[in-house]
Short mmCIF file of C-alpha atoms in Angstrom, two decimals:
data_model
loop_
_atom_site.label_atom_id
_atom_site.label_comp_id
_atom_site.label_asym_id
_atom_site.label_seq_id
_atom_site.Cartn_x
_atom_site.Cartn_y
_atom_site.Cartn_z
CA GLN A 315 -10.80 7.08 -22.88
CA VAL A 316 -8.33 5.86 -20.27
CA GLN A 317 -8.29 2.09 -19.93
CA LEU A 318 -7.17 0.19 -16.84
CA VAL A 319 -5.32 -3.15 -16.78
CA GLU A 320 -4.88 -5.28 -13.68
CA SER A 321 -2.00 -7.45 -12.50
CA GLY A 322 -0.51 -8.96 -9.36
CA GLY A 323 -2.87 -11.72 -8.35
CA GLY A 324 -1.88 -15.20 -7.31
CA LEU A 325 -2.21 -17.98 -4.78
CA VAL A 326 -1.61 -17.06 -1.16
CA GLN A 327 -2.18 -18.76 2.17
CA PRO A 328 -4.72 -17.40 4.66
CA GLY A 329 -3.19 -14.52 6.57
CA GLY A 330 -0.90 -13.64 3.69
CA SER A 331 -0.63 -10.48 1.62
CA LEU A 332 -0.78 -9.45 -2.02
CA ARG A 333 -0.52 -6.16 -3.83
CA LEU A 334 -2.54 -5.67 -6.98
CA SER A 335 -1.63 -3.09 -9.60
CA CYS A 336 -3.83 -1.31 -12.11
CA ALA A 337 -1.98 0.43 -14.92
CA ALA A 338 -3.81 3.18 -16.79
CA SER A 339 -3.31 4.00 -20.47
CA GLY A 340 -3.33 7.72 -19.67
CA SER A 341 -3.43 10.21 -16.86
CA ILE A 342 -5.32 9.16 -13.75
CA PHE A 343 -5.62 12.68 -12.45
CA GLY A 344 -9.15 13.34 -11.26
CA ILE A 345 -10.39 9.81 -11.90
CA ASN A 346 -12.66 8.16 -9.38
CA ALA A 347 -11.51 4.52 -9.47
CA GLY A 348 -12.07 1.37 -7.55
CA TRP A 349 -11.23 -2.26 -7.15
CA TYR A 350 -14.03 -4.71 -7.77
CA ARG A 351 -14.13 -8.44 -7.25
CA GLN A 352 -16.26 -11.11 -8.81
CA THR A 353 -16.99 -14.70 -7.85
CA PRO A 354 -18.68 -17.23 -10.15
CA GLY A 355 -22.32 -16.47 -10.83
CA LYS A 356 -22.24 -13.04 -9.22
CA GLN A 357 -21.91 -9.48 -10.43
CA PRO A 358 -18.71 -7.55 -9.69
CA GLU A 359 -18.71 -6.04 -6.20
CA LEU A 360 -16.98 -2.75 -5.45
CA VAL A 361 -14.65 -3.39 -2.50
CA ALA A 362 -12.51 -0.26 -2.43
CA GLU A 363 -12.87 3.20 -3.94
CA LEU A 364 -10.48 6.11 -4.28
CA THR A 365 -12.03 9.37 -5.41
CA GLY A 366 -10.29 11.98 -7.49
CA GLY A 367 -10.16 14.13 -4.36
CA GLY A 368 -8.40 11.43 -2.38
CA SER A 369 -11.20 10.03 -0.25
CA THR A 370 -11.35 6.29 0.25
CA ASN A 371 -14.26 3.94 0.88
CA TYR A 372 -14.23 0.24 1.67
CA ILE A 373 -16.82 -2.43 2.21
CA ASP A 374 -17.00 -3.58 5.81
CA SER A 375 -15.47 -6.99 5.18
CA VAL A 376 -12.15 -5.52 3.98
CA LYS A 377 -11.84 -2.47 6.24
CA GLY A 378 -8.57 -2.51 8.12
CA ARG A 379 -7.12 -5.16 5.80
CA PHE A 380 -7.17 -3.60 2.31
CA THR A 381 -5.71 -0.25 1.27
CA ILE A 382 -6.30 1.45 -2.08
CA SER A 383 -3.76 3.98 -3.31
CA ARG A 384 -2.43 5.57 -6.46
CA GLU A 385 0.84 6.80 -7.92
CA TYR A 386 0.38 9.65 -10.37
CA ALA A 387 3.91 9.39 -11.78
CA LYS A 388 3.17 5.83 -12.94
CA ASN A 389 -0.53 6.33 -13.72
CA THR A 390 -1.20 3.33 -11.52
CA PHE A 391 -3.64 2.35 -8.81
CA TYR A 392 -2.85 -0.27 -6.18
CA LEU A 393 -4.72 -2.49 -3.78
CA GLN A 394 -2.67 -3.71 -0.83
CA MET A 395 -4.40 -6.73 0.66
CA ASN A 396 -3.30 -8.00 4.07
CA SER A 397 -4.61 -10.70 6.39
CA LEU A 398 -6.23 -12.40 3.44
CA LYS A 399 -9.07 -14.83 4.03
CA PRO A 400 -10.46 -17.64 1.87
CA GLU A 401 -13.57 -15.54 1.28
CA ASP A 402 -11.39 -12.94 -0.47
CA THR A 403 -10.89 -15.44 -3.30
CA ALA A 404 -12.19 -13.85 -6.51
CA VAL A 405 -11.20 -12.26 -9.79
CA TYR A 406 -10.25 -8.68 -9.04
CA TYR A 407 -10.82 -5.84 -11.50
CA CYS A 408 -10.12 -2.15 -11.46
CA ASN A 409 -12.47 0.25 -13.14
CA ARG A 410 -13.87 3.70 -12.76
CA VAL A 411 -16.57 4.41 -10.20
CA PRO A 412 -19.21 4.13 -11.51
CA PRO A 413 -17.72 1.53 -13.85
CA ASP A 414 -17.07 1.90 -17.57
CA SER A 415 -18.55 -0.64 -19.93
CA PHE A 416 -14.98 -1.79 -20.68
CA TRP A 417 -13.63 -4.31 -18.17
CA GLY A 418 -10.08 -5.61 -18.27
CA GLN A 419 -9.18 -9.28 -17.97
CA GLY A 420 -8.95 -9.08 -14.19
CA THR A 421 -6.48 -10.85 -11.97
CA GLN A 422 -7.22 -14.01 -10.01
CA VAL A 423 -6.67 -13.99 -6.27
CA THR A 424 -6.90 -17.36 -4.54
CA VAL A 425 -6.57 -17.63 -0.77
CA SER A 426 -6.12 -21.23 0.24
CA SER A 427 -3.92 -23.44 2.38
#
């Protein structure tokens, strides 16, 4: 079972950018994967999806600002986040779509001035 581990979060000012990485323990070929985010007291929300066939889907609030991608040679998924807003503050996770029962530790993204 391929496991996914996130990195790349941090503190950024509104309007700034971050790129999150999700390293897989094995081949990502054919995997439907996504980036989820979670705020306190809520369930993880799928914000961006990349299917094995290469199609992408985003929730409305991040369309035009976030881009999900992958690099097969590094078995890694990415989430490029631009024009960040305070409401993007959350712990971000990568997981399959639909999600596995295993969740990594996530990476904190804080958007604040």
